[in-house]
Every structure is written in C-alpha cells, then in structure tokens.
Amino acid sequence: MKHNNNFDVIRLVAALFVITSHAFWMTGKHTMEPLMVFSNNTTTISTIGLYMFFFTSGYLVTVSALASDNARHFLVKRFLRIYPALIVVVLISVFIAGPLLTRLSTADYFQHPRTWAYLLNMAGIRKYFHLPGVFKGPQFYTDDFNGPLWTIGLELKLYISLAILVAFGWIHNKKLHLLICTSLITAALGIYIVRDYGFVPVRYIGQKDFLLMVSFYLGSMIVVGKPSITFLKIAAAAAGIFLLLRLRGVLPNILVDEIVFYSLATYFLAFTKKFRVHIRNDISYGMYLVSMPVQQVCYILSGYNTNPWFNIAVCLLPTIILAWLSWKYIEQPCLQLKHLYRGHTSLARQAV
C-alpha cells in the first residue's frame, strides 16, 4: 500500500546524514564538517539526522501504539522491527568481521572478555563499542566498531514508556497523553540543562539522549494532539529565528530551538503536498546498523585516505547492498508476522 507521506525517504536521508558525519569523524576531519563550521561547533549533520529519526519514530510508533490491541501486542511489533536485524548484525560482527579485522590472534580474540561482552549489544540495553584489536593503531581516529548502536537502547526506553501508556489505556486519553508527554519533555530539558553543572547524575542516559527524547515525544504529541498547521508553522518559524540568533552568538547554547525546528521541519517534509516519495525497500534501518563498520573497512582498503568525501563515496554502495540484504531477508520477513495481529493502518506499518 502506498504511504501518504514521505517518512520512508526522510529516514533514508537521516541515515545518509549520519554516514556523512561519521566520515568526517573517522578521517580526523570532524571540525571541518560543513554544519560544524556553519554552527560554530555547536551541532553536526548527524545530529539533525538523529532528530529526524527520533521525531519520525515518535510519530509512527505512536500511530502503532494507537492501533495496538494491548501493550503486549505493541511490544511484539517493536521487537519484530528492532531485534532481528540487530541480532544478526551483532553476531556477524563478533564471529565473522571481528576475527577478520582484529590485530590479535584468533585465540586471543575469542579469549578476550570484550569479545563476549560485545554480544550484549544484541539486547539493545547496554553499549559496547569496541571489539578487541579491531581498528587499533595510530592510523585510526576512532576504534569504535559500531557507534550508532548507542541509540537502540534509548529507542527501547521510549518504546517502554509508550507501552505503559497503552497498558493503562492512557494512549487514547488526549489530555492525559499530552500532559504526560509535556511533563516528560520538561523533565528531559530540565535535566539536560542542569546536568552541565553536575547537579543531576543520571546513569545509562547520555546528555544527547535527553534532546532526542524531546524530539520523540514531540512526534507523539502531534499524533494525539493534532495541533493546527498554523500553530505548527508559527512554532517552527519562531524556533528557526531563535536558532539563527543562537548561531550568531546572541542567545545561549541551550539547543531547545534546534530540537523544535528540525523536528517540525521533519513533520512538514513528511506531509508536504508538493511531492510524495515512496521507497519500496526500507533500507534506512539496515544502513544505520552497518554503515560505520563498512566505513571503517573502506577507510582501511583506501590506504587510510583521510578525505571524508571519498569515504562517503566508496562506502555507499556496499552499505546499500548490505542494508538491502538485511531488509529483504531479515527485516521484511519478520515484519510480515505483524499481519497476524489486528488493527493495522498504513502509518502503523511504517513504524520504525
């Protein structure tokens, strides 16, 4: 069924934004990334990509929650979307890619505790970035094997929060849903702001997590609250003005403006009447899962070429191929199991 929005292509663009930032990071040119230069080192292209991902997730997953019979139904759908590809990627990373790329002997690699700890990434709730002996040496600017996996844990926490709303029936209570989301957004922003001063130590939640939580809940609130387009346009315009003033150094670096602006920009791009782009194969999640290891391997095969644009150019084709294989043979077959349940809508099928 054709989707009446552009969320598919938005997620693809968001994945490309993440790849772009990582190319500058892993070639030692992170300070030369275009948006870093333009924003006076306050934000990156990948940050915009993550806002796009999380706003889209908040919007579509809320649609999925509204279409769910109960919390179990909702969580099963989330499991089928997130875990199959994640588990396969982690297993291939540990048992195939790791042994081929490590500087250690095979025996030392498999005897190292970090090798087995990395398998915990399959659960999505802990973050282990490194494989023993992989991407080690002075020629590497980072030894992260697959840094983007850190967002999976945050996604799961946000899914659980919506599952609680579904379990108690609050997801269908407009006023209560908006009150809860507003409270969570206020708490997230408050903790983000005061955490810089060391007042609020929070384990397992990074500073950027709080900003992405805001973007997620904004998407959720728009689904349930159904604010007028005029209101959203005024909010986006105001946020855009504040963003420009902050980039000029007139306002403090709080970042609330960019959350609202990029989140609402995502919404308007998704539902613009000027164009509709539907992508048959949703490879965005697969690209997100495999892109960084592929970029690191391309960096090695290129003779450690430190041109970030070259890294982007050579990594795109293998990344797309692997993402397509993930979609075709892992993600799509698992998603077909969703049809065993009732209450689907076109938007719910798109939920990330």
XYZ file of C-alpha atoms in Angstrom:
352
model
C 0.000 0.000 0.000
C 1.300 3.416 -0.916
C 2.002 5.599 2.100
C 0.567 9.095 2.081
C 3.729 10.683 3.474
C 7.481 10.943 2.969
C 8.701 9.235 6.133
C 10.445 6.481 4.155
C 12.693 8.896 2.283
C 13.162 11.041 5.404
C 14.633 8.068 7.263
C 16.894 7.349 4.302
C 18.142 10.945 4.277
C 18.660 10.776 8.049
C 20.829 7.664 7.599
C 22.872 9.498 4.955
C 23.336 12.411 7.361
C 24.735 10.022 9.981
C 27.095 8.471 7.423
C 28.310 11.945 6.419
C 29.196 12.982 9.968
C 30.909 9.675 10.682
C 33.048 10.036 7.563
C 34.451 13.325 8.895
C 34.856 11.852 12.366
C 36.714 8.683 11.393
C 39.040 10.512 8.996
C 40.062 13.044 11.626
C 38.240 15.941 9.974
C 35.304 16.322 12.355
C 35.972 20.034 12.882
C 35.709 20.536 9.121
C 32.251 19.028 8.810
C 30.138 21.672 6.998
C 27.487 22.073 9.683
C 30.113 22.146 12.433
C 31.766 25.053 10.626
C 28.473 26.843 9.970
C 27.178 26.383 13.524
C 30.404 27.408 15.264
C 30.998 23.849 16.502
C 27.591 23.523 18.190
C 25.971 20.814 16.064
C 26.631 18.242 13.370
C 24.835 16.852 10.339
C 24.337 13.566 12.174
C 22.555 15.407 14.995
C 19.959 16.629 12.500
C 19.707 13.068 11.217
C 19.030 11.792 14.731
C 16.348 14.429 15.323
C 14.727 13.274 12.081
C 14.941 9.631 13.151
C 13.528 10.189 16.626
C 10.745 12.544 15.603
C 9.719 10.071 12.902
C 9.903 7.250 15.416
C 7.815 9.152 17.961
C 5.187 9.899 15.341
C 4.931 6.475 13.692
C 5.357 4.399 16.850
C 2.558 6.355 18.498
C 0.370 5.537 15.495
C 1.366 1.900 16.015
C 0.533 2.155 19.733
C -2.907 3.576 18.965
C -3.521 0.657 16.598
C -2.391 -1.953 19.133
C -4.845 -4.157 20.993
C -2.760 -4.084 24.170
C 0.758 -3.433 25.468
C 1.915 -6.952 24.583
C 0.721 -6.529 21.021
C 2.572 -3.212 20.808
C 5.825 -4.589 22.231
C 5.760 -7.622 19.928
C 5.582 -5.273 16.955
C 8.500 -3.243 18.308
C 10.513 -6.426 18.893
C 9.949 -7.590 15.332
C 11.133 -4.251 13.981
C 14.249 -3.744 16.088
C 15.721 -7.044 17.170
C 16.065 -9.448 14.207
C 18.430 -7.252 12.173
C 20.240 -6.051 15.300
C 20.925 -9.611 16.476
C 22.215 -10.702 13.053
C 24.486 -7.652 12.742
C 25.992 -8.200 16.200
C 26.576 -11.925 15.559
C 28.261 -11.243 12.215
C 30.346 -8.520 13.843
C 31.641 -10.822 16.589
C 32.088 -14.099 14.731
C 32.992 -13.009 11.185
C 34.078 -9.365 10.946
C 35.953 -9.299 14.253
C 38.229 -12.289 13.572
C 38.988 -10.984 10.076
C 39.821 -7.441 11.215
C 41.491 -7.903 14.596
C 45.216 -7.480 15.115
C 45.094 -10.226 17.739
C 45.424 -13.909 17.067
C 42.153 -15.791 16.686
C 42.697 -17.494 20.032
C 43.442 -14.230 21.853
C 40.453 -12.556 20.209
C 37.995 -15.186 21.393
C 39.567 -15.379 24.838
C 39.215 -11.643 25.364
C 36.286 -10.690 27.647
C 35.330 -7.753 25.426
C 34.548 -10.128 22.579
C 31.812 -11.785 24.595
C 30.692 -8.545 26.212
C 30.018 -7.143 22.737
C 27.324 -9.799 22.297
C 25.281 -7.944 24.920
C 24.598 -5.350 22.231
C 22.008 -7.836 20.963
C 19.879 -6.947 23.963
C 19.979 -3.294 22.977
C 20.145 -2.060 26.570
C 23.918 -1.807 27.060
C 26.513 -0.182 24.846
C 29.780 -1.888 23.945
C 31.564 -0.015 21.186
C 34.817 -1.954 20.802
C 35.982 -5.347 19.608
C 39.442 -6.464 20.813
C 42.231 -5.474 18.436
C 39.830 -4.116 15.804
C 40.531 -0.696 14.308
C 43.502 -0.236 16.629
C 46.573 1.771 15.693
C 47.770 5.340 15.142
C 46.193 5.454 11.676
C 42.698 5.195 13.175
C 40.940 8.240 14.587
C 38.414 6.091 16.449
C 38.372 2.440 17.420
C 34.585 2.300 17.697
C 33.326 -0.705 15.793
C 29.689 0.353 15.549
C 28.999 3.552 17.452
C 25.426 4.119 16.194
C 24.169 1.179 18.249
C 24.046 3.506 21.266
C 20.682 4.881 20.119
C 18.987 1.463 20.205
C 18.860 1.453 23.994
C 17.239 4.880 24.048
C 14.656 3.788 21.481
C 13.766 0.816 23.662
C 13.290 3.022 26.737
C 10.969 5.263 24.756
C 9.011 2.270 23.458
C 8.537 1.075 27.025
C 7.193 4.484 28.019
C 4.559 4.239 25.286
C 3.827 0.628 26.235
C 2.947 1.849 29.733
C 0.508 4.349 28.216
C -1.026 1.543 26.172
C -1.232 -0.797 29.178
C -3.194 1.715 31.266
C -5.293 2.957 28.356
C -3.813 6.441 28.614
C -2.674 6.436 24.991
C -6.291 7.120 23.947
C -6.856 9.874 26.506
C -5.811 13.013 24.639
C -5.496 15.347 27.623
C -3.682 12.825 29.806
C -1.354 11.789 26.982
C -0.414 15.411 26.264
C 0.094 16.085 29.971
C 2.392 13.088 30.364
C 4.415 13.918 27.239
C 4.704 17.578 28.265
C 5.912 16.521 31.707
C 8.483 14.142 30.213
C 9.717 16.821 27.801
C 10.009 19.361 30.624
C 11.900 16.860 32.787
C 14.231 15.891 29.930
C 15.058 19.524 29.121
C 15.481 20.401 32.787
C 17.866 17.516 33.409
C 19.765 18.317 30.211
C 20.268 21.938 31.244
C 21.287 21.359 34.869
C 23.372 18.270 34.150
C 26.140 20.502 32.821
C 26.531 21.774 36.380
C 26.742 18.302 37.885
C 23.512 18.562 39.843
C 21.814 15.543 38.282
C 23.941 12.405 37.874
C 21.998 10.011 35.643
C 23.408 6.592 34.820
C 22.818 4.884 31.466
C 21.402 8.049 29.893
C 23.748 10.304 27.940
C 23.344 14.032 27.581
C 22.243 13.877 23.941
C 19.637 11.277 24.921
C 17.537 13.931 26.634
C 17.372 16.046 23.474
C 16.351 13.057 21.347
C 13.686 12.167 23.921
C 12.175 15.611 23.380
C 12.072 15.067 19.628
C 10.418 11.652 20.095
C 7.701 12.966 22.394
C 7.035 15.947 20.114
C 6.215 13.455 17.378
C 3.952 11.550 19.752
C 2.156 14.705 20.876
C 1.427 15.782 17.308
C -0.232 12.425 16.563
C -2.524 12.582 19.583
C -2.964 16.333 19.982
C -3.488 17.091 16.282
C -2.429 20.757 16.559
C -3.367 23.101 13.730
C -0.960 23.580 10.849
C -0.951 27.315 11.583
C 0.230 26.709 15.139
C 2.975 24.352 13.961
C 4.151 26.833 11.323
C 4.367 29.620 13.903
C 6.286 27.337 16.298
C 8.687 26.272 13.536
C 9.251 29.862 12.428
C 9.907 31.039 15.996
C 12.298 28.142 16.596
C 14.081 28.930 13.332
C 14.572 32.568 14.343
C 15.903 31.570 17.772
C 18.204 29.041 16.096
C 19.710 31.657 13.788
C 20.163 34.089 16.687
C 21.897 31.385 18.726
C 24.236 30.522 15.856
C 25.141 34.216 15.687
C 26.022 34.132 19.386
C 23.123 36.336 20.513
C 21.412 33.613 22.567
C 22.860 30.970 24.923
C 23.612 27.476 23.622
C 20.578 25.666 25.083
C 19.665 23.780 21.859
C 15.905 23.774 22.510
C 15.394 25.802 19.345
C 17.075 23.228 17.114
C 15.050 20.367 18.581
C 11.776 22.114 17.774
C 12.898 23.425 14.395
C 14.342 20.190 12.996
C 11.506 18.095 14.436
C 8.810 20.281 12.906
C 10.759 20.566 9.650
C 10.652 16.765 9.527
C 6.889 16.855 10.013
C 6.330 19.368 7.214
C 8.583 17.452 4.834
C 6.708 14.249 5.654
C 3.310 15.686 4.807
C 4.082 18.303 2.183
C 1.633 18.255 -0.716
C 4.321 19.265 -3.202
C 5.797 15.789 -3.559
C 5.500 12.195 -2.387
C 8.430 9.805 -2.448
C 7.744 6.180 -1.586
C 10.664 3.779 -1.252
C 9.733 0.166 -1.858
C 12.614 -1.286 0.140
C 13.021 0.373 3.528
C 16.798 0.102 3.870
C 17.277 3.007 6.286
C 17.500 0.877 9.444
C 19.919 -1.536 7.794
C 22.074 1.370 6.633
C 22.128 2.729 10.150
C 23.188 -0.648 11.570
C 26.001 -1.461 9.123
C 27.321 1.860 7.850
C 30.028 2.545 10.423
C 31.846 -0.811 10.168
C 31.631 -0.530 6.384
C 33.098 2.980 6.518
C 35.964 1.794 8.693
C 36.721 -1.093 6.312
C 36.597 1.280 3.338
C 38.995 3.554 5.201
C 41.433 0.632 5.529
C 41.054 -0.529 1.913
C 41.594 3.016 0.634
C 45.024 3.092 2.262
C 43.738 5.225 5.152
C 42.613 8.007 2.841
C 41.591 10.911 5.082
C 39.303 12.608 2.545
C 35.844 12.289 4.148
C 34.000 12.800 0.856
C 35.969 9.933 -0.676
C 34.996 7.746 2.285
C 31.328 8.590 1.767
C 31.538 7.856 -1.952
C 33.181 4.440 -1.624
C 31.116 3.217 1.333
C 27.657 3.994 -0.022
C 27.328 1.096 -2.469
C 28.409 -1.697 -0.071
C 26.319 -0.114 2.702
C 23.229 -0.021 0.487
C 23.785 -3.610 -0.667
C 24.118 -4.926 2.880
C 21.127 -2.868 4.012
C 19.052 -4.253 1.139
C 20.023 -7.806 2.079
C 19.041 -7.061 5.673
C 15.680 -5.703 4.556
C 14.960 -8.456 2.048
C 15.970 -11.492 4.067
C 15.691 -10.416 7.716
C 13.590 -7.326 8.387
C 10.814 -7.733 5.818
C 10.125 -11.424 6.570
C 9.956 -10.661 10.294
C 7.693 -7.680 9.705
C 5.283 -9.922 7.823
C 4.493 -11.511 11.169
C 2.813 -8.240 12.153
C -0.071 -9.160 9.895
C -1.017 -11.858 12.374
C -2.344 -9.040 14.538
C -5.312 -6.778 14.114
C -5.638 -3.036 13.958
C -3.040 -2.106 11.374
C -3.065 1.151 9.483
C -0.830 2.308 6.657
C 1.141 4.506 9.025
C 1.451 1.759 11.629
C 3.160 -0.487 9.064
C 5.782 2.189 8.586
C 6.616 2.455 12.291
C 10.329 2.099 12.973
